XYZ file of C-alpha atoms in Angstrom:
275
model
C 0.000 0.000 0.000
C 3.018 2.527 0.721
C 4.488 1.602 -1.954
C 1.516 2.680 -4.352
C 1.134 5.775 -2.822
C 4.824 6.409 -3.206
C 4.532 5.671 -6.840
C 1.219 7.945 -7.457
C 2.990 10.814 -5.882
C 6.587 10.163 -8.048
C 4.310 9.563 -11.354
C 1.494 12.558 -10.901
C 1.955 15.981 -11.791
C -1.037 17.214 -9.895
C -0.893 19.403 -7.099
C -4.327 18.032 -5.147
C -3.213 14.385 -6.064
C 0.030 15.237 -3.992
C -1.620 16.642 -1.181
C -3.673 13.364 -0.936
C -0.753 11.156 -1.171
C 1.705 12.649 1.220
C -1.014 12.909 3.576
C -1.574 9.164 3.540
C 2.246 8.794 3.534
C 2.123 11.095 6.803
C -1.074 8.468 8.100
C 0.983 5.709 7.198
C 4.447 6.521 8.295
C 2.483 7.498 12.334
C 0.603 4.168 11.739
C 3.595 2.422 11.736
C 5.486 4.620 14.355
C 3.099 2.449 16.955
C 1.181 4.158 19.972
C 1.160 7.777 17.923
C -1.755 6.730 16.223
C -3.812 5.359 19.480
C -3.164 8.595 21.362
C -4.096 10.830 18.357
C -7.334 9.233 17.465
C -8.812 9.560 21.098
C -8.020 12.727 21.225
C -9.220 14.065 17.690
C -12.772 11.926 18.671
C -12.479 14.677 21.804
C -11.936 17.981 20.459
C -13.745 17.013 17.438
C -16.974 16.221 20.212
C -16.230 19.750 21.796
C -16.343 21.792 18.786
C -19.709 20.322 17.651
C -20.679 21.031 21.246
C -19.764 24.329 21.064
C -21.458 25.194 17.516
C -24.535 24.052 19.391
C -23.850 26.395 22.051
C -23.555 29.272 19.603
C -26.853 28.225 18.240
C -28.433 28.239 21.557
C -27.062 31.218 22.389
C -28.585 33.078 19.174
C -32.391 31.509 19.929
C -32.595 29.612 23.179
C -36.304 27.859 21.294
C -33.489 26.830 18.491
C -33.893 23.328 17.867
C -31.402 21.079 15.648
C -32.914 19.776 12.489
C -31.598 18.299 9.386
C -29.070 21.564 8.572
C -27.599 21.442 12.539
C -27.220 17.860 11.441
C -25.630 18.265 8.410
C -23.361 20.773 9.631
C -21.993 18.842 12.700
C -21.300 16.122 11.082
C -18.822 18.368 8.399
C -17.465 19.722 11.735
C -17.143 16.967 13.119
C -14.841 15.057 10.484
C -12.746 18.282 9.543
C -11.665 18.818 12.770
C -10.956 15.217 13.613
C -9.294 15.417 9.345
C -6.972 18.006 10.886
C -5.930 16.927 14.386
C -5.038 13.871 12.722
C -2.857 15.561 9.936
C -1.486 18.258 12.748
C -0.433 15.508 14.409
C 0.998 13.396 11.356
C 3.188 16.100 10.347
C 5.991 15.170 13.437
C 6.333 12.275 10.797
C 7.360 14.746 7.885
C 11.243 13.565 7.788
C 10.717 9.756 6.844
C 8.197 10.620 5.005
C 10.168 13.346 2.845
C 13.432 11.434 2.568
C 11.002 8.254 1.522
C 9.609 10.430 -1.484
C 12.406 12.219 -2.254
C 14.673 8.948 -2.593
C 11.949 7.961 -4.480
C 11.994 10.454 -6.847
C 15.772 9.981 -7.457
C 15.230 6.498 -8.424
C 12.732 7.474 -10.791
C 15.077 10.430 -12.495
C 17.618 8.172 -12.981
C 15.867 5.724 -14.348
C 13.771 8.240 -16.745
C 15.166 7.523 -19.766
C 13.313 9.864 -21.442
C 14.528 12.528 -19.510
C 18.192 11.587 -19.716
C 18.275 11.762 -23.631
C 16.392 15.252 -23.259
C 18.882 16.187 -21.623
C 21.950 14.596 -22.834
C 20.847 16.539 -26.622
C 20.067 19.445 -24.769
C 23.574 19.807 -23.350
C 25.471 18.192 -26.430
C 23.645 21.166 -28.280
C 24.421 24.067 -26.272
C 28.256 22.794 -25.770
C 28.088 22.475 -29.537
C 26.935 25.677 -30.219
C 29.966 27.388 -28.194
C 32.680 29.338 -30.335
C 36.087 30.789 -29.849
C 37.895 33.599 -30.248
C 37.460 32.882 -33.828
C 34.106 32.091 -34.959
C 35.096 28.485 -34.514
C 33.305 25.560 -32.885
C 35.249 25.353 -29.059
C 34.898 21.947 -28.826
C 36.709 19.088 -31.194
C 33.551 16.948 -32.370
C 35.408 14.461 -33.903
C 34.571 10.727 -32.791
C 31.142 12.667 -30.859
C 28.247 11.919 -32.668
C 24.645 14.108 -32.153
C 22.528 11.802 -29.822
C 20.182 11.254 -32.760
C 23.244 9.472 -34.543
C 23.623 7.331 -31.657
C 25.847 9.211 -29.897
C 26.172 9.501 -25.918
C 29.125 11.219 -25.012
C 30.424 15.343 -25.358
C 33.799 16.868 -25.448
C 34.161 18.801 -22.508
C 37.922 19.712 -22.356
C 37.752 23.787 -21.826
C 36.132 24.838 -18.654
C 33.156 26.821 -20.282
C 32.333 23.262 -21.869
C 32.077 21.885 -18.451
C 30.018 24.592 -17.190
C 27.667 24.562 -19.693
C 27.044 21.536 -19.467
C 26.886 21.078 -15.887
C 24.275 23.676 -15.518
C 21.976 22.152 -17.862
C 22.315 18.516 -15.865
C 21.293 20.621 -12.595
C 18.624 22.899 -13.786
C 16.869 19.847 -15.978
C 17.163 17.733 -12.678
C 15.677 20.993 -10.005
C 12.881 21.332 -13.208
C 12.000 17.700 -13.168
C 11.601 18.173 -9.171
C 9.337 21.061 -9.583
C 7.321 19.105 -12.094
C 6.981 15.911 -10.656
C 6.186 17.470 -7.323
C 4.293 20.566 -7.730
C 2.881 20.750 -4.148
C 6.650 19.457 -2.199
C 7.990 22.216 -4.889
C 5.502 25.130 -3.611
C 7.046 24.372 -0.054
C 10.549 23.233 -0.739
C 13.466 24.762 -3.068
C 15.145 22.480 -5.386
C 18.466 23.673 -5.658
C 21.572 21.701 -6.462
C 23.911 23.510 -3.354
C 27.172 22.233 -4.035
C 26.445 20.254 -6.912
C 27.731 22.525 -9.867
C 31.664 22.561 -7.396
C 31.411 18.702 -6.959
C 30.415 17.886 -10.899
C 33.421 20.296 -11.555
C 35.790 18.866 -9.427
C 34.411 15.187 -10.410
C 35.500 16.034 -14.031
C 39.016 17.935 -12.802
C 39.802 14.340 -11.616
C 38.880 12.038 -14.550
C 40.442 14.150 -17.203
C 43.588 14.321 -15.025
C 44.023 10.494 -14.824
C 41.949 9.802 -18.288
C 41.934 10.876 -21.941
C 38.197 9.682 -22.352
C 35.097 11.423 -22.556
C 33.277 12.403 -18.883
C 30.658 10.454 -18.783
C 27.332 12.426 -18.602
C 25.941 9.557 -16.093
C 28.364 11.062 -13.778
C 26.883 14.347 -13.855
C 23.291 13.917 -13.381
C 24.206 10.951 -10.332
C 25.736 13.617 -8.922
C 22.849 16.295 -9.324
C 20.154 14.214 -8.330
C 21.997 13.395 -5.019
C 22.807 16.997 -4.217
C 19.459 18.136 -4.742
C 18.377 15.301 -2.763
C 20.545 16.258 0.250
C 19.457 20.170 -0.363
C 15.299 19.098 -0.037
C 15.808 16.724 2.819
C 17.472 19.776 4.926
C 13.932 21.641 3.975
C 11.714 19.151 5.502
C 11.090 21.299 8.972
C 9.486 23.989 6.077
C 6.605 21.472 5.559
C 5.595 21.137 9.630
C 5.318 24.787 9.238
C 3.164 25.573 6.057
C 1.499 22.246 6.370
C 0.043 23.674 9.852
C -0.789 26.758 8.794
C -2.464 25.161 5.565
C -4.894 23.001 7.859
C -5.491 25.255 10.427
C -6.826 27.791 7.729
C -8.611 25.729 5.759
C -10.595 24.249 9.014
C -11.131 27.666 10.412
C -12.730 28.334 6.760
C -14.984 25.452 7.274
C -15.763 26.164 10.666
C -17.044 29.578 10.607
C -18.755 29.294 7.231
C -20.731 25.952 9.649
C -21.087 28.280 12.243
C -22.281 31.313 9.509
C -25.191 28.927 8.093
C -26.288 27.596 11.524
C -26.377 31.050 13.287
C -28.742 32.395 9.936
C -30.895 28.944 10.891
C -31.297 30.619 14.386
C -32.071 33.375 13.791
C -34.421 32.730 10.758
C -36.062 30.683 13.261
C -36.393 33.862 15.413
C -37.908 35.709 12.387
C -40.939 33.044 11.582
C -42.348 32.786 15.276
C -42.869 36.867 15.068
């Protein structure tokens, strides 16, 4: 069952569809933390109880003859299961770490083993290092023995520095760009940047073409990216405690008084008929 949420989150590019699914990560992940669970639900079943209590109090307090019908009903029961929704997620949220280094591992499996996205971006930095000149008009790079990726090829020339950093750059901006895509709510809270990735690809290449006259291979690169970007997200995860409570908190209070709004114009439409 994890697992399949863990896959529907990596493979969606919907924002509400990765609300739902981290949330039942969070459920799952304080499920399987052991008495968390057993001491939430009690107490979500007893705030839940005293909010309804106090709508009716409101109610009561509008038109003492108010009596609950169908619409007090209705409304309590909304009450009820929003606020016992978000004491359960409030408290699911002290589970945010697994749960973010579970679906951000996750999501580095799955760009690595995006093919799709590794030839995208293996032309699109072939291209751009193939479209640098020199002092002269003339192509920086030696192309000889490189083939275009169409032709089969899968390696560039990256013997000047600016070769290196132009391709390096597009590894770690296609990787942050596949984050923000394949995570467009984690995205909204977290910031997919690559930290020291762009030094350690550098440095990564410094060594092999010091010991080795063969092409870097572009594997290299985006192993390296992914795992930066990784580390940078996983640093983030105290962000989504924070703007995951204050996301729950306002959308309840939303429900809540708009509950409250409809059952107080019951009241004191009920006021209005018996004059």
């Amino acid at each position: 069952m994890e697992q399949f949420f863990l896959e529907k989150l990596i493979n969606s590019d919907s924002f509400i569809t990765d609300i739902i699914m981290i949330l039942f990560q969070l459920i799952i992940e304080m499920k399987s933390a052991g008495k968390a669970i057993y001491i939430c639900i009690p107490i979500a079943i007893l705030l839940s109880t005293a909010v309804v209590w106090l709508i009716r109090i409101i109610a009561k307090n509008i038109n003492n003859e108010y009596e609950a019908g169908v619409g007090f009903a209705v409304g309590s029961f909304f009450s009820f299961i929003t606020t016992f929704s978000v004491v359960l997620f409030l408290f699911s949220l002290h589970f945010t770490e697994p749960v973010v280094k579970l679906v951000v591992k996750g999501w580095e499996v799955s760009l690595m083993a995006d093919t799709e996205w590794r030839n995208n971006t293996f032309r699109e930095a072939y291209e751009k290092v193939a479209d640098l000149k020199n002092k002269n008009g003339c192509q920086l790079e030696n192309f000889t023995g490189y083939p275009h990726p169409d032709q089969g090829g899968n390696s560039i020339p990256t013997t000047s520095e600016e070769s290196r950093l132009v391709a390096t750059n597009t590894y770690l901006i296609a990787a942050e760009n596949n984050f923000n895509k394949k995570m467009p709510f984690l995205s909204w809270i977290l910031t997919a940047k690559s930290g020291t990735a762009k030094s350690d690809i550098l440095n990564d290449m410094k060594k092999h073409f010091a010991t080795s006259h063969s092409s870097y291979l572009v594997e290299d690169a985006y192993k390296i990216a992914s795992d930066r970007i990784s580390t940078e997200l996983l640093e983030q995860a105290g962000r989504i405690k924070i703007v995951g409570s204050i996301i729950f908190i306002s959308i309840w209070l939303f429900i809540q008084l708009v509950i409250i709004g409809f059952i107080s114009w019951a009241a004191l439409r009920n006021i209005k008929e018996k004059f």
